[in-house]
Coordinates of C-alpha atoms and ligand atoms in Angstrom, one line a residue:
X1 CA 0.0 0.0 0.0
X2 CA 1.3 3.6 -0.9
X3 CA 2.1 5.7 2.0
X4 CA -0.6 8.3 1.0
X5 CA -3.5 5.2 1.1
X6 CA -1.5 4.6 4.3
X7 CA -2.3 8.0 5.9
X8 CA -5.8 7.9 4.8
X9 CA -6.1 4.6 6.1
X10 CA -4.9 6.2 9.5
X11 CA -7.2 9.4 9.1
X12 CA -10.3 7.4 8.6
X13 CA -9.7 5.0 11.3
X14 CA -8.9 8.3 13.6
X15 CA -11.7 10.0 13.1
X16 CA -14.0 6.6 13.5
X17 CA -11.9 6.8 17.6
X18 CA -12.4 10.0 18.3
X19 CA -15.5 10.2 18.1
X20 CA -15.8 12.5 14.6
X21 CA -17.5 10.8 12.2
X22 CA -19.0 6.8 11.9
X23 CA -20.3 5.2 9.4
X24 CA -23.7 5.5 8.8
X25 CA -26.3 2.6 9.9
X26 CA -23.0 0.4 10.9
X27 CA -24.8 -2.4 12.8
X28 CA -26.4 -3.2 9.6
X29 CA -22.7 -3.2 7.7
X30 CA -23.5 0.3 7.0
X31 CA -25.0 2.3 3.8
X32 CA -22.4 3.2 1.4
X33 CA -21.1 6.8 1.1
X34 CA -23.4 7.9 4.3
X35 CA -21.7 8.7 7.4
X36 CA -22.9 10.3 10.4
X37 CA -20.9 13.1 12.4
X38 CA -20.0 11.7 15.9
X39 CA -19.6 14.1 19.7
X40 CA -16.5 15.7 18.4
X41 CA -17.4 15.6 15.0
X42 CA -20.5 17.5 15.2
X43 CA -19.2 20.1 17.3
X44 CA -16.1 20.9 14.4
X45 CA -18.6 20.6 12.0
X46 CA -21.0 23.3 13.9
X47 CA -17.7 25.1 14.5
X48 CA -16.7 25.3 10.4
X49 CA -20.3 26.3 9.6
X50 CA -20.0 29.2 12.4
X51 CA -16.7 30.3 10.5
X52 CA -18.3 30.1 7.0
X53 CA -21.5 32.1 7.8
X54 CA -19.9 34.7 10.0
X55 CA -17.5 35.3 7.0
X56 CA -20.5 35.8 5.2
X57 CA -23.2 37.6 6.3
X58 CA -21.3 39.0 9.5
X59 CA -18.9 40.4 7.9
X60 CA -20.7 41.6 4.6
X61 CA -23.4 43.9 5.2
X62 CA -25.2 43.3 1.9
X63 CA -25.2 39.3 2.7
X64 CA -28.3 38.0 4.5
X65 CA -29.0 34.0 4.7
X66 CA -31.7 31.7 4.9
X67 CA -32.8 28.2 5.5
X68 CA -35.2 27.0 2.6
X69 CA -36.8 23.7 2.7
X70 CA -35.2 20.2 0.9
X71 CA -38.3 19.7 -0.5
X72 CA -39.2 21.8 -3.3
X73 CA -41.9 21.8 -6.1
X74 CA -40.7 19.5 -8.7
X75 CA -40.8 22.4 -11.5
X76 CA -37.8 24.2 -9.7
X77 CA -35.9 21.2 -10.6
X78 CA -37.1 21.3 -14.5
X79 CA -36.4 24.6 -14.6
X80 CA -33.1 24.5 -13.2
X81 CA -32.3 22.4 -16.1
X82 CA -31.4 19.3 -13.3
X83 CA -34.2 17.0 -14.3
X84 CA -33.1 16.7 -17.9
X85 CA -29.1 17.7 -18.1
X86 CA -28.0 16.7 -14.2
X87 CA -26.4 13.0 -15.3
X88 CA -23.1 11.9 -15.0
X89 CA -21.7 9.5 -17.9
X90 CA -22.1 5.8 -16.8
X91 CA -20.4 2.5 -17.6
X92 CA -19.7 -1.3 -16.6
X93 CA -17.1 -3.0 -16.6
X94 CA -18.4 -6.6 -17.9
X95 CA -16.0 -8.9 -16.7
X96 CA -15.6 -7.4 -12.9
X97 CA -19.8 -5.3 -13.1
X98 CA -17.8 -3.0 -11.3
X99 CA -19.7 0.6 -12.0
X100 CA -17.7 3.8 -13.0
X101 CA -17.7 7.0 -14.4
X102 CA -16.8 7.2 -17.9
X103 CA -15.1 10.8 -17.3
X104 CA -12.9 9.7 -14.1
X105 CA -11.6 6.8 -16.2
X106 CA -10.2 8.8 -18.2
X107 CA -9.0 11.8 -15.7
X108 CA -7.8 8.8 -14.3
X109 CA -6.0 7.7 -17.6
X110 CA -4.5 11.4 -18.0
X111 CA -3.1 11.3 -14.2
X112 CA -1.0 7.9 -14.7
X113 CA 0.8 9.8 -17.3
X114 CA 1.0 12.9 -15.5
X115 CA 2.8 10.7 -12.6
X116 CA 5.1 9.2 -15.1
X117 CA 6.2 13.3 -16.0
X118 CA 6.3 14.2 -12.1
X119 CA 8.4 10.9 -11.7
X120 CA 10.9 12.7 -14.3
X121 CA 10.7 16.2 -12.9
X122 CA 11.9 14.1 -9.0
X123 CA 14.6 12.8 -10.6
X124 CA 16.3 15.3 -12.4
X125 CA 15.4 17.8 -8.9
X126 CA 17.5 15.2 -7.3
X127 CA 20.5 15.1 -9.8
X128 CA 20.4 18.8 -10.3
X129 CA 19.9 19.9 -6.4
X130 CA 19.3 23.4 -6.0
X131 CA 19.8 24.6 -9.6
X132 CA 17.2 23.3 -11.1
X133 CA 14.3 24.4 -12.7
X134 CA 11.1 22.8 -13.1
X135 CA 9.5 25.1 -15.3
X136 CA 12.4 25.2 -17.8
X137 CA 12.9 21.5 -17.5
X138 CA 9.2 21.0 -18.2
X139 CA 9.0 23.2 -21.2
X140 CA 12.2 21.7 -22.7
X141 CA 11.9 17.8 -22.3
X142 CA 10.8 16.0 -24.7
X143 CA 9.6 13.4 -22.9
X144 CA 7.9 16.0 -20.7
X145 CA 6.3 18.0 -23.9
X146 CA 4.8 15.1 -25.3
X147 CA 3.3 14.1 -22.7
X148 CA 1.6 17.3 -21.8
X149 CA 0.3 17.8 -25.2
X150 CA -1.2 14.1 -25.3
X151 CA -3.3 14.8 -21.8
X152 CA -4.3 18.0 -23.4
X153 CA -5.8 16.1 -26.3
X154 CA -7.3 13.4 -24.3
X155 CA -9.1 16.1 -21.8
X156 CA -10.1 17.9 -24.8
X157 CA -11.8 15.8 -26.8
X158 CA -13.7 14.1 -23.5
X159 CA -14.8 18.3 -22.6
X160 CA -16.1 18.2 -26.1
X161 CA -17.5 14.7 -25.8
X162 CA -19.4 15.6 -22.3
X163 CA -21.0 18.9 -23.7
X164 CA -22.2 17.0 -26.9
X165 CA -23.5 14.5 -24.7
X166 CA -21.7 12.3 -27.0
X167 CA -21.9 8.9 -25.1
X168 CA -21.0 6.6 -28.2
X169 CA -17.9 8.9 -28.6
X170 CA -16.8 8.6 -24.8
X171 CA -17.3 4.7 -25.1
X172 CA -14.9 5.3 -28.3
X173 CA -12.3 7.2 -26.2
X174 CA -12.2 4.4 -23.2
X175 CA -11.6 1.6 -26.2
X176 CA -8.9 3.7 -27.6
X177 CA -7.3 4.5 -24.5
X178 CA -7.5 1.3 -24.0
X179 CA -8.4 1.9 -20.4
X180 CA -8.8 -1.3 -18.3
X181 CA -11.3 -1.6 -15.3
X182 CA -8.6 -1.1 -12.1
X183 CA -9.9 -3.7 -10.3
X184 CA -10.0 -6.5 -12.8
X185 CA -7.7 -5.5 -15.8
X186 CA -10.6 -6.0 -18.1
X187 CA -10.9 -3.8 -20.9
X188 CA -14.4 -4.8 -21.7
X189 CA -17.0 -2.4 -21.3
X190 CA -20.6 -1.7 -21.3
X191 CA -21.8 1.6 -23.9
X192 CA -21.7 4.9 -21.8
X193 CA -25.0 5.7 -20.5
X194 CA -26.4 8.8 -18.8
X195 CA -27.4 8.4 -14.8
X196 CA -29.5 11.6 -13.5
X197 CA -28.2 12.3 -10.0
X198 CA -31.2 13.5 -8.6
X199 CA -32.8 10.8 -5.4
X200 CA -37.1 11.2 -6.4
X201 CA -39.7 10.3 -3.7
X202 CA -43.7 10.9 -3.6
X203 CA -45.5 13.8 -2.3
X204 CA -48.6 12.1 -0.3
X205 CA -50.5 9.5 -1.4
X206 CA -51.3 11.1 -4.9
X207 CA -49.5 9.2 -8.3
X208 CA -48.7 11.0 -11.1
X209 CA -46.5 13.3 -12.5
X210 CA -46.7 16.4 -10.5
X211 CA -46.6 14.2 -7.3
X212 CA -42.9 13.1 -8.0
X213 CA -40.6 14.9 -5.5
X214 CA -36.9 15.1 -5.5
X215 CA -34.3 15.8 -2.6
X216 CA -32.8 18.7 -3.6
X217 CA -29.2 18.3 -5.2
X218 CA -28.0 21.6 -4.5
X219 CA -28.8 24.3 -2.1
X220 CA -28.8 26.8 -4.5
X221 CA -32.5 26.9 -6.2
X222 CA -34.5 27.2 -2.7
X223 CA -32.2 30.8 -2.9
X224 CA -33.3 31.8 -6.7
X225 CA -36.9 31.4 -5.8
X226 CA -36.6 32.7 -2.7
X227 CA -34.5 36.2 -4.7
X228 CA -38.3 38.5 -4.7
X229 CA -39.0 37.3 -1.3
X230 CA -35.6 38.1 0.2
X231 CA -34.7 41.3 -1.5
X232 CA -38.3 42.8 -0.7
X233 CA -38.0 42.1 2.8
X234 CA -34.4 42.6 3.8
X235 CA -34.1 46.1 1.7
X236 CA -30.9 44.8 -0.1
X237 CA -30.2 46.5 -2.8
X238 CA -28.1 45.1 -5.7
X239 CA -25.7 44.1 -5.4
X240 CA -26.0 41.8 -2.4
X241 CA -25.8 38.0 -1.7
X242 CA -27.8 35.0 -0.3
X243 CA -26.4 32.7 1.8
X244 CA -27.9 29.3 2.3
X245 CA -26.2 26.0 4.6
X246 CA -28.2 22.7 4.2
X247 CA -28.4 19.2 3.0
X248 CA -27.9 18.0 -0.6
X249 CA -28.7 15.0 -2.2
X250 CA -27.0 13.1 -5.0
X251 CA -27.3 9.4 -6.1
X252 CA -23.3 9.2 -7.2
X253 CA -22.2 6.7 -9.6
X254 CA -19.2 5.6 -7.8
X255 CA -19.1 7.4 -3.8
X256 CA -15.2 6.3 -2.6
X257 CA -12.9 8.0 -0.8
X258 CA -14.7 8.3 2.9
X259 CA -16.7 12.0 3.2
X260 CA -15.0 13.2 0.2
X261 CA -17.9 12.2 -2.0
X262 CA -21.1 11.4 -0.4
X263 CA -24.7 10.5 -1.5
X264 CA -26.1 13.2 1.5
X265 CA -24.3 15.9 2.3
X266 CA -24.1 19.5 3.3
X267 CA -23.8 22.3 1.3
X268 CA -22.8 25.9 1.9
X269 CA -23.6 28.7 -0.8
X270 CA -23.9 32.2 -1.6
X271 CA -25.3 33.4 -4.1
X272 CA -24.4 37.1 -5.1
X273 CA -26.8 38.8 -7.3
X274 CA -25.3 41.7 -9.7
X275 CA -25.7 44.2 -12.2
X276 CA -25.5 42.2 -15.7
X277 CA -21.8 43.3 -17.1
X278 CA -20.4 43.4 -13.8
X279 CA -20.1 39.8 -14.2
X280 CA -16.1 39.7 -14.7
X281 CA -15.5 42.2 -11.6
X282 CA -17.3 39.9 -9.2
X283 CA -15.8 36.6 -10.3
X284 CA -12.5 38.3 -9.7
X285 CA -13.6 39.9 -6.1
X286 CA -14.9 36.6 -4.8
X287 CA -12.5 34.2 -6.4
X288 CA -9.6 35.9 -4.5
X289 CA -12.3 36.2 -1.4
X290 CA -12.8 32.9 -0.9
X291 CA -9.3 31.8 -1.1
X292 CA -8.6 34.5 1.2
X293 CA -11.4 32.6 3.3
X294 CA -9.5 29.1 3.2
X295 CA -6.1 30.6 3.9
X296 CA -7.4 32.5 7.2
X297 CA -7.3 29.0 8.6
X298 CA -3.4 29.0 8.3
X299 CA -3.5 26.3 5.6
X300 CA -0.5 25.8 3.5
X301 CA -0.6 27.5 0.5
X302 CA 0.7 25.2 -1.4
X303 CA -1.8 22.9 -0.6
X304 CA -4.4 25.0 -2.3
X305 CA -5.0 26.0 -5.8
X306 CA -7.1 27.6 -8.7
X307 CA -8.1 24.9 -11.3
X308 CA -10.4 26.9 -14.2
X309 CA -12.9 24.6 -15.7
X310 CA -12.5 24.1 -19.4
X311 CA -16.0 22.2 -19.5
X312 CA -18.7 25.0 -18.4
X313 CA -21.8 24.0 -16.8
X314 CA -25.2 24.6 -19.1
X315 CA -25.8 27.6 -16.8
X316 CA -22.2 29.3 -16.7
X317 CA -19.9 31.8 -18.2
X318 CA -17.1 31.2 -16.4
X319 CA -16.0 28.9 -13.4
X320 CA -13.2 28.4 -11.3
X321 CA -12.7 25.7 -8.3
X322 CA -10.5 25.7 -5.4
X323 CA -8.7 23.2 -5.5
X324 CA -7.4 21.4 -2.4
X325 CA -4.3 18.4 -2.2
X326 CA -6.3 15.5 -0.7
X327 CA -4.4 12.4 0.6
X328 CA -5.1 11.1 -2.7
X329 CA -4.2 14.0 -4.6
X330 CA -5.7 17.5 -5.6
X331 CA -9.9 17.7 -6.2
X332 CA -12.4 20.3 -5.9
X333 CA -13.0 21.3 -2.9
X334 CA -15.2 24.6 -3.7
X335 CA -16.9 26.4 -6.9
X336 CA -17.2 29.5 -7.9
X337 CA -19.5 29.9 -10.6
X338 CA -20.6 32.9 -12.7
X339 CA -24.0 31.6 -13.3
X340 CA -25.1 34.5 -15.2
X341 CA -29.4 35.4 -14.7
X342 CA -29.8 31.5 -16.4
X343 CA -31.5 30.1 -13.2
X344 CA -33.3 33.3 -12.3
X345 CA -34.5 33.7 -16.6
X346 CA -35.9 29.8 -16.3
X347 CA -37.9 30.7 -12.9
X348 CA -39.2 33.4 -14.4
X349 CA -40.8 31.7 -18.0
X350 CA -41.8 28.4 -16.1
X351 CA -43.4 30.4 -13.1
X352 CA -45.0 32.6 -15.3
X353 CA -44.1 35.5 -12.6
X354 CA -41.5 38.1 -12.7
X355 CA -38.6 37.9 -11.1
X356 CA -36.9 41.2 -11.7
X357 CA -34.9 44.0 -9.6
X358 CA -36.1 47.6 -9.9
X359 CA -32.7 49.6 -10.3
X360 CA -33.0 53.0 -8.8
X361 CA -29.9 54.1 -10.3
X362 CA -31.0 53.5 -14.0
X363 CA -34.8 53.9 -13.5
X364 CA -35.2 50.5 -15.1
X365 CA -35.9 47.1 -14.2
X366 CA -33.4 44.1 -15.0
X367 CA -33.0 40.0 -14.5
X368 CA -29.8 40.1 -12.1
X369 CA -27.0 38.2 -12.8
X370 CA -25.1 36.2 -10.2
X371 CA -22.5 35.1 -9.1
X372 CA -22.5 31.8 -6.7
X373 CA -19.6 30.5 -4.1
X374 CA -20.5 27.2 -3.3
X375 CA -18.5 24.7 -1.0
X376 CA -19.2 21.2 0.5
X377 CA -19.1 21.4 4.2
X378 CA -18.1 17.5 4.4
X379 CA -15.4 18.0 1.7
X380 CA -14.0 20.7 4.0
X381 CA -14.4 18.7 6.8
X382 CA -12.1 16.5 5.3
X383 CA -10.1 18.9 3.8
X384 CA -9.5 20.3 8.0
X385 CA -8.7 17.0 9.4
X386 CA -6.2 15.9 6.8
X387 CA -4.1 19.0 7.4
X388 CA -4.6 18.6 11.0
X389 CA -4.1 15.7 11.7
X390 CA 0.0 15.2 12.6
X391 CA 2.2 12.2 14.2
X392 CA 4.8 14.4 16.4
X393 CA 7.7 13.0 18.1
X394 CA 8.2 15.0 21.3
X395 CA 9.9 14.8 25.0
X396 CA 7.7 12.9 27.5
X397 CA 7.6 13.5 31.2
X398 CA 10.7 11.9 31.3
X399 CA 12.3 14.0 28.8
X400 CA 12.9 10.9 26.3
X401 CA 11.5 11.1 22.9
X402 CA 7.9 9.8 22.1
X403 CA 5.3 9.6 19.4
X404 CA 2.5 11.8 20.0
X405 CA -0.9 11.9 17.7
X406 CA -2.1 15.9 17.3
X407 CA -4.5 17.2 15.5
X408 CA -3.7 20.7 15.0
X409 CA -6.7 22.1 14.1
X410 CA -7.0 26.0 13.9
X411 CA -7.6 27.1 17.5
X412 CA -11.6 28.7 16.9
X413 CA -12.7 25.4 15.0
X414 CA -11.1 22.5 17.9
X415 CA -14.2 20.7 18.9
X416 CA -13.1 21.1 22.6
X417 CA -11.3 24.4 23.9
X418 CA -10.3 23.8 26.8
X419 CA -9.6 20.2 29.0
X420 CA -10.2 21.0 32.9
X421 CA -7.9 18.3 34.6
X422 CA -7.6 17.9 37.9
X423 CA -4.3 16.2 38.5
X424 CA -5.2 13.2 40.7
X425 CA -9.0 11.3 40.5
X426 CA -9.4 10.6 44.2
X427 CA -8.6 14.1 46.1
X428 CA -11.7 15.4 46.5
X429 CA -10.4 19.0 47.2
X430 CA -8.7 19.0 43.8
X431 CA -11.5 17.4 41.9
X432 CA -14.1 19.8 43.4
X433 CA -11.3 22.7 42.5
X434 CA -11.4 21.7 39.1
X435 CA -15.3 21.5 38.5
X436 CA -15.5 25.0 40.1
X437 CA -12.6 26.0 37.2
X438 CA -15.1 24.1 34.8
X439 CA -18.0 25.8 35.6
X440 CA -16.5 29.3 35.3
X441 CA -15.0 28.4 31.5
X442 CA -18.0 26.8 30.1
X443 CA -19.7 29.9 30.2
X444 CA -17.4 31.0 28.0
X445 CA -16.9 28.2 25.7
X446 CA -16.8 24.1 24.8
X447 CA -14.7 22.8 28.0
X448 CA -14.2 18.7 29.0
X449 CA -13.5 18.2 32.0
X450 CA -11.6 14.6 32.2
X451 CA -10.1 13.0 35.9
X452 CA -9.0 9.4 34.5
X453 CA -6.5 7.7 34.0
X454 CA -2.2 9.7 34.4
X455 CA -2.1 13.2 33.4
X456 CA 0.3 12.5 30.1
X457 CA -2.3 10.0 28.7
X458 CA -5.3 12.9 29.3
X459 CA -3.1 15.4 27.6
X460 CA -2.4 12.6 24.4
X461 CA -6.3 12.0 24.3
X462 CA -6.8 16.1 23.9
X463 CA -4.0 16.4 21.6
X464 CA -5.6 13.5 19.6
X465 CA -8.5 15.6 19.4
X466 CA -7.0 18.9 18.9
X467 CA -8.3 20.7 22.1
X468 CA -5.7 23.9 22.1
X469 CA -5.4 23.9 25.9
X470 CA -5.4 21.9 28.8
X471 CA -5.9 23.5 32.5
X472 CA -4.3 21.5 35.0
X473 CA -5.8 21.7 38.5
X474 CA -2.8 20.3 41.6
X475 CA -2.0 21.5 44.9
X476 CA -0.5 24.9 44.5
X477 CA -4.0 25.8 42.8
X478 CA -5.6 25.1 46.3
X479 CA -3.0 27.6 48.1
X480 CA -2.4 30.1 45.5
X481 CA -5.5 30.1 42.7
X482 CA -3.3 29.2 39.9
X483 CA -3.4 26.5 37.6
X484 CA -1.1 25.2 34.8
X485 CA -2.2 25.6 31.1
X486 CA -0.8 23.8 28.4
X487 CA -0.3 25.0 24.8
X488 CA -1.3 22.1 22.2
X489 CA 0.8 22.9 19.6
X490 CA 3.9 24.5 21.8
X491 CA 4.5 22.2 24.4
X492 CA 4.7 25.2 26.7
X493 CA 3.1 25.0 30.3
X494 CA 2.8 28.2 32.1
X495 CA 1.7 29.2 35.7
X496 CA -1.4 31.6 35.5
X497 CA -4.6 32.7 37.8
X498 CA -7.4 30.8 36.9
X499 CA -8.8 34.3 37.1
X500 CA -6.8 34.8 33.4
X501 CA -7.6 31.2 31.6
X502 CA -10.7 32.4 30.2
X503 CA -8.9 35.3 28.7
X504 CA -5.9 33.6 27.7
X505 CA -7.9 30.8 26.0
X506 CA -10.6 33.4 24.3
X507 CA -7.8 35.5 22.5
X508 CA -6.9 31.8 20.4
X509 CA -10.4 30.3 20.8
X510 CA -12.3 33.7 19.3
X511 CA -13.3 33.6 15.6
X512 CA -12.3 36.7 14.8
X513 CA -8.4 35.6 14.4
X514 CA -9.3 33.8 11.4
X515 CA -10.2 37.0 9.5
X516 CA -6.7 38.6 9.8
X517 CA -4.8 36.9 6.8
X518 CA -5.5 38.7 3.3
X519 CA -2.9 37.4 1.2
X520 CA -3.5 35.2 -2.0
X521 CA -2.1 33.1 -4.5
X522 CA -1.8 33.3 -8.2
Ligands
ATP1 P1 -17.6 17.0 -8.4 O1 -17.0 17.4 -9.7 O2 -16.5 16.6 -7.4 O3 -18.7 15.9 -8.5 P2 -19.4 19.2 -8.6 O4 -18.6 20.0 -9.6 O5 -20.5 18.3 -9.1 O6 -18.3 18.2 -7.8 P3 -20.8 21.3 -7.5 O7 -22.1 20.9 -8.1 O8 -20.1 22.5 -8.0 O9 -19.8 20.0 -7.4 O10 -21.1 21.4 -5.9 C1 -20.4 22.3 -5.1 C2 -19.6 21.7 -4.0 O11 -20.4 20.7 -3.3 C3 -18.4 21.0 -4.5 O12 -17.3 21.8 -4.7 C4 -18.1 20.0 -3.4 O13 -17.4 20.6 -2.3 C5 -19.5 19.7 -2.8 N1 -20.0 18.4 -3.3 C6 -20.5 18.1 -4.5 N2 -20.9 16.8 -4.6 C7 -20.5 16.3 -3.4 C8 -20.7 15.0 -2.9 N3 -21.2 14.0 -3.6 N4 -20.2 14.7 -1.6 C9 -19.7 15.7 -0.9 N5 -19.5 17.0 -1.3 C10 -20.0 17.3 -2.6

């Protein structure tokens, strides 16, 4: 096994006992791609939620959110264009009837040679050391250029493929390729059919057509119908933005890689409605916004980047994601679509009503354009945890070198805050010190308070669970009202009045230090 598959291996297993996330329906060999959020999990999810909508609507005045139903009428979804065009590209593989995605087996194609040119680009790093170039290297090698220009082909022609809706072609592509199924190594496939994403139920006990309901498969259509509503009764004035967290639904073809890609999951999106022509300003504005937004968490640049899409939704004009480097590898981890006034246009004719903005400043009325951020909350989950999650080698009590499990999560999104620990279980006056300390902090925010088992093993179980400090309750707090807090990430132990732990812990702890870093990437 790679060490990458290792580490996720590790992560998955880590966050199954912790407590983050199970899972779902497990006693019944659980339901595939459903998990459910566990005591810490819930509380980092709440936490990333809190961080998303504060950047949002508390800290844009012309951003207001709401909470629309999963249920909506089933024309929405015609309109939207999802009950026709929402389908990914299907096919078998007849030997192994292993199911796949006729796109990803080709991505997947295009990355095996893209691994053979970073295999090159390794080795001549290592025989040139520090003067080398990759970028000159790249341009220059053969080997390098050929390759480049093949994947560009291949990509190309499937783009072209996938907005024809060209299924014979794609099945052509796969036989040329030569692609074989990576379980079985059989290169004998099914054609390439079209699968429609959307789950359907039925409203009541009525049959028939207009009965037929669908989970919603995007958050974003209970905020376009919602636009007249919203804008009449919050006095926004474009432009301002929408901003909606809740549940999505998609029946995925293939749902691997543990939360990354789920059949329910949680959306978070804004949708930023605009003067038509200011289209290109706003990308621009939130596309540098939003990475500003992942990089306030302290998250390694390099870990993050722009990916433009060269195949362009049926509702877009242009479209970038942010892209973030996954244990196995870099994937989408948000959108940012220019969706220009397509979905609020196709309300409008299939409603029959008008759904238009008076503009003061022009005395006239206009469809607004908009411009959409949207981001999975799971997928940023995962995207948290992976970074955070860290094997240390550090002194122990005894000063000798051991292996510590930390998962340094940014400060304002750790599950737990602060652990109250009294130092020994059966001394009643330290144990009733420590719950007094408790009941002070929890006022103030998420606390544990834990009494078993040696103080170095309660300090590993906190670390394995990110808490950013621990509050150490012994003798000398009986004489002297001090404690000892403990820095997660430091090490460091210092001597303070309990009187200052709740300040101490709220300037790291407080939300607002994840609005501080403004820089971005190219
Ligand atoms: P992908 O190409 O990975 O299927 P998408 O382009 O279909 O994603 P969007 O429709 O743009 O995704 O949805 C916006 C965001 O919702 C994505 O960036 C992703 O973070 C999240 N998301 C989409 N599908 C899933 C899923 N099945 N499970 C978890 N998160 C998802």
């Amino acid at each position: 096994m790679s060490q990458q598959s290792e580490s996720f291996k590790k992560l998955v297993s880590h966050c199954k006992e912790y407590g983050f996330i199970y899972q779902s329906s497990e006693v019944y060999d659980g339901l595939a791609a459903v998990y459910d959020y566990g005591p810490n999990g819930v509380e980092l999810k709440n936490n990333i939620k809190s961080y998303w909508w504060t950047a949002m609507t508390q800290m844009h005045e012309n951003i207001v959110g709401i909470d629309s139903a999963i249920f909506m009428h089933p024309k929405v979804w015609k309109a939207s264009g999802h009950v026709d065009a929402f389908n990914d590209p299907m096919v078998d593989n007849k030997q192994s009837n292993k199911r796949y995605r006729a796109d990803q087996l080709i991505e997947g194609y295009c990355e095996k040679i893209e691994a053979k040119s970073k295999k090159d680009v390794a080795k001549a790093k290592k025989k040139f050391g520090d003067d080398f170039d990759e970028e000159q290297f790249r341009t220059t090698n053969q080997r390098i250029i050929d390759r480049t220009a093949k994947q560009a082909d291949i990509l190309g022609r499937m783009n072209n493929h996938l907005r024809d809706q060209d299924m014979e072609a794609l099945k052509a592509l796969i036989e040329e390729l030569e692609i074989a199924d990576p379980e079985s190594g059989s290169k004998e496939w099914t054609d390439v059919r079209q699968f429609n994403l959307m789950f359907s139920t039925q409203l009541g006990n009525i049959a028939g057509g207009e009965s037929k309901l669908y989970l919603r498969p995007e958050t974003a259509q209970g905020i376009f119908v919602n636009f007249l509503n919203v804008q009449k009764t919050s006095r926004q004035k474009i432009p301002f933005g929408i901003a909606q967290i809740g549940k999505a639904f998609r029946n995925e073809i293939v749902a691997r890689q543990f939360i990354f890609r789920m059949r329910e999951f949680e959306q978070m999106e804004m949708q930023f409605f605009i003067k038509p022509g200011t289209q290109k300003e706003w990308f621009d504005y939130w596309k540098k916004a939003r990475l500003d937004w992942h990089k306030g968490l302290g998250t390694d640049a390099s870990k993050l980047r722009y990916h433009d899409h060269d195949n362009l939704a049926h509702y877009a004009d242009a479209a970038v994601d942010i892209e973030f480097e996954f244990p196995f590898g870099f994937r989408e981890l948000e959108g940012i679509h220019s969706r220009t006034d397509f979905d609020l246009k196709a309300h409008q004719e299939l409603s029959g009503r008008k759904i238009q903005y008076f503009d003061p400043e022009i005395n006239d009325s206009y469809v607004p354009y908009v411009l959409e951020t949207s981001i999975g909350l799971d997928r940023m989950f995962l995207a948290i945890v992976s970074n955070a999650l860290q094997e240390e080698t550090v002194p122990d009590a005894e000063g000798k070198n051991s292996t510590r499990i930390v998962m340094k999560l940014p400060a304002p999104l750790a599950p737990v805050k602060c652990a109250i620990l009294p130092l020994l279980k059966n001394k009643e006056e330290l144990t009733s010190k420590a719950r007094e300390v408790f009941d002070k902090l929890k006022l103030h925010f998420n606390c544990q308070y834990d009494e078993k088992d040696a103080i170095g093993r309660r300090y590993r179980r906190q670390d394995a669970v990110g808490t950013p400090y621990c509050v150490t309750i012994d003798f000398d707090s009986l004489e002297d009202n001090t404690v000892t807090i403990r820095d997660r990430d430091t090490l460091k132990q210092d001597r303070v009045s309990i009187d200052e732990v709740a300040a101490i812990v709220n300037d790291k702890v407080a939300m607002k230090s994840l609005f501080s870093i403004k820089e971005t990437i190219s």
